[in-house]
C-alpha positions as a printed NumPy array, in Angstrom:
array([[ -9.632,  10.184, -35.053],
       [-11.932,   7.863, -37.005],
       [-10.787,   4.271, -37.47 ],
       [-11.962,   1.312, -39.49 ],
       [-15.211,   0.004, -37.977],
       [-14.908,  -3.33 , -39.785],
       [-11.556,  -3.926, -38.091],
       [-12.865,  -3.233, -34.599],
       [-16.094,  -5.19 , -34.847],
       [-14.541,  -8.668, -34.403],
       [-12.201,  -7.362, -31.695],
       [-14.864,  -5.78 , -29.486],
       [-17.901,  -7.955, -30.237],
       [-16.405, -11.345, -30.91 ],
       [-19.024, -14.1  , -30.728],
       [-21.822, -11.489, -30.399],
       [-23.577, -11.757, -33.75 ],
       [-26.479,  -9.379, -33.096],
       [-24.342,  -6.217, -32.746],
       [-23.006,  -4.109, -35.594],
       [-20.304,  -1.445, -35.25 ],
       [-21.176,   1.805, -37.025],
       [-18.208,   4.01 , -36.102],
       [-15.076,   3.973, -33.956],
       [-13.269,   7.045, -32.626],
       [ -9.916,   6.991, -30.818],
       [ -8.794,  10.151, -29.01 ],
       [ -7.118,  11.158, -25.728],
       [ -6.515,   7.581, -24.612],
       [-10.137,   6.487, -25.065],
       [-11.702,   4.358, -27.783],
       [-15.38 ,   5.146, -28.396],
       [-17.404,   2.578, -30.3  ],
       [-20.836,   3.421, -31.742],
       [-22.883,   0.258, -32.251],
       [-26.454,  -0.934, -32.727],
       [-28.359,  -4.177, -32.892],
       [-29.221,  -5.504, -36.338],
       [-31.469,  -8.457, -35.511],
       [-34.819,  -8.588, -37.276],
       [-36.673,  -8.569, -33.956],
       [-36.721, -10.056, -30.49 ],
       [-38.847, -12.258, -28.274],
       [-40.803, -10.64 , -25.473],
       [-39.405, -11.679, -22.08 ],
       [-42.947, -11.672, -20.653],
       [-44.764, -13.99 , -23.027],
       [-42.075, -15.168, -25.466],
       [-43.854, -13.827, -28.539],
       [-41.607, -12.573, -31.327],
       [-42.   ,  -8.944, -32.359],
       [-40.37 ,  -6.764, -35.011],
       [-42.444,  -3.598, -34.412],
       [-40.124,  -0.853, -33.157],
       [-41.618,   1.535, -30.623],
       [-38.611,   3.831, -30.094],
       [-34.852,   3.878, -29.657],
       [-32.515,   5.049, -26.896],
       [-28.761,   5.013, -26.31 ],
       [-26.813,   3.26 , -23.585],
       [-23.271,   4.173, -22.593],
       [-21.23 ,   1.142, -21.54 ],
       [-17.703,   0.95 , -20.173],
       [-15.584,  -2.125, -20.803],
       [-12.159,  -3.346, -19.779],
       [ -9.208,  -1.422, -21.301],
       [ -8.336,  -2.476, -24.835],
       [ -4.772,  -2.005, -26.131],
       [ -3.974,   0.052, -22.996],
       [ -6.784,   2.49 , -23.815],
       [-10.135,   3.071, -22.167],
       [-13.114,   1.594, -24.029],
       [-16.552,   3.227, -24.139],
       [-19.439,   1.749, -26.146],
       [-22.427,   3.863, -27.19 ],
       [-25.07 ,   1.263, -27.958],
       [-28.351,   2.181, -29.656],
       [-31.093,  -0.029, -28.213],
       [-34.536,  -0.509, -29.799],
       [-37.773,  -0.945, -27.865],
       [-40.226,  -3.355, -29.474],
       [-44.006,  -3.469, -29.11 ],
       [-45.429,  -6.723, -27.785],
       [-48.507,  -7.634, -29.84 ],
       [-49.961, -10.109, -27.352],
       [-53.032,  -8.853, -25.551],
       [-52.487, -11.164, -22.58 ],
       [-48.903, -10.031, -21.948],
       [-48.401,  -7.571, -19.057],
       [-45.644,  -5.846, -21.059],
       [-46.576,  -3.252, -23.639],
       [-43.007,  -2.735, -24.798],
       [-39.651,  -4.366, -24.103],
       [-36.039,  -3.483, -24.797],
       [-33.889,  -5.248, -27.331],
       [-31.918,  -7.849, -25.34 ],
       [-28.126,  -7.986, -25.458],
       [-27.49 , -10.748, -22.924],
       [-23.908, -11.331, -24.086],
       [-23.101,  -7.624, -23.993],
       [-24.823,  -5.966, -21.036],
       [-24.719,  -7.964, -17.794],
       [-25.36 ,  -6.915, -14.189],
       [-22.559,  -5.049, -12.416],
       [-20.875,  -3.971, -15.647],
       [-19.956,  -5.398, -19.003],
       [-17.297,  -8.072, -19.378],
       [-16.273,  -9.579, -22.661],
       [-16.148, -13.341, -22.314],
       [-13.189, -13.858, -24.614],
       [-11.014, -11.373, -22.674],
       [-12.041, -12.775, -19.306],
       [-10.904, -16.24 , -20.325],
       [ -7.514, -14.959, -21.46 ],
       [ -6.831, -12.873, -18.395],
       [ -5.898, -14.679, -15.238],
       [ -6.754, -13.288, -11.849],
       [ -3.797, -11.282, -10.53 ],
       [ -1.916, -13.035,  -7.802],
       [ -2.056, -11.507,  -4.358],
       [  0.75 ,  -9.06 ,  -3.741],
       [  3.308, -10.359,  -1.231],
       [  3.336,  -8.575,   2.129],
       [  5.766,  -5.7  ,   2.372],
       [  8.904,  -6.538,   4.358],
       [  9.406,  -4.574,   7.568],
       [ 11.691,  -1.558,   7.466],
       [ 14.991,  -1.3  ,   9.317],
       [ 13.393,   1.149,  11.746],
       [ 10.572,  -1.278,  12.504],
       [ 12.926,  -4.182,  13.22 ],
       [ 15.155,  -1.94 ,  15.361],
       [ 12.13 ,  -0.87 ,  17.377],
       [ 11.074,  -4.49 ,  17.863],
       [ 14.532,  -5.403,  19.131],
       [ 15.08 ,  -2.441,  21.463],
       [ 11.627,  -2.154,  23.038],
       [ 10.66 ,  -4.223,  26.042],
       [  8.889,  -7.43 ,  24.982],
       [  5.811,  -6.482,  27.017],
       [  5.504,  -3.254,  24.998],
       [  5.153,  -5.127,  21.689],
       [  1.771,  -5.788,  20.164],
       [  0.755,  -9.221,  18.948],
       [  1.397,  -8.11 ,  15.37 ],
       [  4.869,  -6.875,  16.334],
       [  5.689, -10.188,  17.994],
       [  4.619, -12.135,  14.917],
       [  6.678,  -9.869,  12.649],
       [  9.755, -10.125,  14.887],
       [  9.468, -13.913,  15.086],
       [  9.28 , -14.157,  11.301],
       [ 12.305, -11.898,  10.809],
       [ 14.427, -13.752,  13.365],
       [ 13.521, -17.107,  11.798],
       [ 14.872, -15.884,   8.452],
       [ 18.189, -14.51 ,   9.785],
       [ 20.192, -16.517,  12.381],
       [ 22.687, -13.639,  12.84 ],
       [ 19.884, -11.24 ,  13.697],
       [ 18.409, -13.814,  16.071],
       [ 21.753, -13.99 ,  17.875],
       [ 21.973, -10.19 ,  18.024],
       [ 18.441, -10.01 ,  19.423],
       [ 19.488, -12.28 ,  22.291],
       [ 22.43 , -10.017,  23.149],
       [ 20.191,  -6.937,  23.035],
       [ 17.676,  -8.565,  25.405],
       [ 20.449,  -9.528,  27.821],
       [ 21.808,  -5.978,  27.821],
       [ 18.295,  -4.59 ,  28.394],
       [ 17.827,  -6.862,  31.409],
       [ 21.234,  -5.783,  32.705],
       [ 20.271,  -2.124,  32.292],
       [ 16.822,  -2.338,  33.891],
       [ 17.833,  -4.742,  36.647],
       [ 21.083,  -2.967,  37.722],
       [ 23.132,  -6.078,  36.925],
       [ 26.399,  -4.286,  36.156],
       [ 28.46 ,  -7.135,  37.581],
       [ 27.508,  -9.302,  34.597],
       [ 28.793,  -6.739,  32.074],
       [ 32.295,  -8.303,  31.577],
       [ 30.75 , -11.678,  30.74 ],
       [ 28.306, -10.023,  28.327],
       [ 31.156,  -8.18 ,  26.587],
       [ 33.137, -11.397,  26.166],
       [ 30.133, -13.223,  24.723],
       [ 29.387, -10.435,  22.237],
       [ 33.017, -10.173,  21.121],
       [ 33.111, -13.937,  20.563],
       [ 30.03 , -13.755,  18.319],
       [ 31.862, -11.313,  15.999],
       [ 28.625,  -9.61 ,  15.031],
       [ 29.235,  -6.294,  13.234],
       [ 28.163,  -3.306,  15.274],
       [ 27.612,  -5.125,  18.539],
       [ 31.201,  -6.375,  18.722],
       [ 32.487,  -2.824,  18.189],
       [ 30.107,  -1.504,  20.846],
       [ 31.303,  -4.107,  23.34 ],
       [ 34.944,  -3.342,  22.536],
       [ 34.473,   0.37 ,  23.309],
       [ 32.779,  -0.458,  26.613],
       [ 36.055,  -1.94 ,  27.806],
       [ 37.726,   1.487,  27.516],
       [ 35.693,   2.807,  30.434],
       [ 34.588,  -0.428,  32.014],
       [ 34.594,   0.828,  35.628],
       [ 32.381,   3.83 ,  34.83 ],
       [ 29.946,   1.786,  32.748],
       [ 29.759,  -0.913,  35.431],
       [ 29.054,   1.75 ,  38.068],
       [ 26.334,   3.257,  35.881],
       [ 24.704,  -0.163,  35.501],
       [ 24.971,  -0.933,  39.23 ],
       [ 24.575,   2.215,  41.368],
       [ 21.351,   4.147,  41.908],
       [ 22.936,   7.529,  41.183],
       [ 24.861,   8.901,  38.249],
       [ 26.451,  12.055,  36.857],
       [ 23.598,  12.605,  34.435],
       [ 22.378,  15.82 ,  36.075],
       [ 25.882,  17.282,  36.06 ],
       [ 26.39 ,  16.378,  32.42 ],
       [ 23.094,  18.061,  31.643],
       [ 24.164,  21.28 ,  33.374],
       [ 27.467,  21.284,  31.494],
       [ 25.67 ,  20.848,  28.15 ],
       [ 23.357,  23.753,  29.029],
       [ 26.319,  26.04 ,  29.756],
       [ 27.973,  25.065,  26.467],
       [ 24.763,  25.836,  24.594],
       [ 24.501,  29.324,  26.15 ],
       [ 28.151,  30.   ,  25.38 ],
       [ 27.656,  29.074,  21.718],
       [ 24.618,  31.351,  21.508],
       [ 26.837,  34.314,  22.433],
       [ 29.113,  33.64 ,  19.449],
       [ 32.181,  34.602,  21.552],
       [ 31.119,  38.262,  21.754],
       [ 30.506,  38.405,  25.53 ],
       [ 32.765,  38.044,  28.504],
       [ 32.543,  35.97 ,  31.629],
       [ 30.269,  38.387,  33.502],
       [ 27.514,  38.318,  30.841],
       [ 27.825,  34.54 ,  30.57 ],
       [ 27.443,  34.258,  34.353],
       [ 24.289,  36.389,  34.357],
       [ 22.702,  34.422,  31.534],
       [ 23.395,  31.112,  33.253],
       [ 21.883,  32.351,  36.513],
       [ 18.849,  33.907,  34.837],
       [ 18.115,  30.883,  32.67 ]])
């Protein structure tokens, strides 16, 4: 779709007097501007002599920052002038557009001054799973980055800091076979009234002797519980269609 070139000229080439817009096309989210230089001539960068003798023309395709939420492409027709000085090492030179084409891409000065550099994005907060892993893993298993993250989280939440202390105490009790300290730990957790932990401690009192034995003795009923779960799994696989004799054979064979 063709648009008014006179309207776009001051928008795209503000403060660049030596460029003239010939046509502007807007389609498929991209604005294409066809432009050319209209200066009478240019000075040779080698000797500084002014020349208006055109040798040839070529087209440059420039990309600029988005304009009005649309991509901006500039097709610029550039003239090559003939240097008339016999002492100059250059025979020809390109029409200069110092305000328009700069190294590493084209940046319009008036847009750059209006746009501020985007502020650095804040670091993403840790997930619930990450914090849970930091709390439940042994401190020696945490990396330096994990320790820094855990310290920052605990500093922001006193309740979580208190819960982390209870979790560490329970971990030491579990790994060190310190079941005799379980009643005191339960009382401390219940007094803190922390959601989740207080309920866990309350349910430990229901089977306090068994839990204390599990945290104190070197043996447990874990192997028996595992065998019972295996038998229940085989029984469910039969869907109630087999009797005791088939169940017995499957248990022995598996």
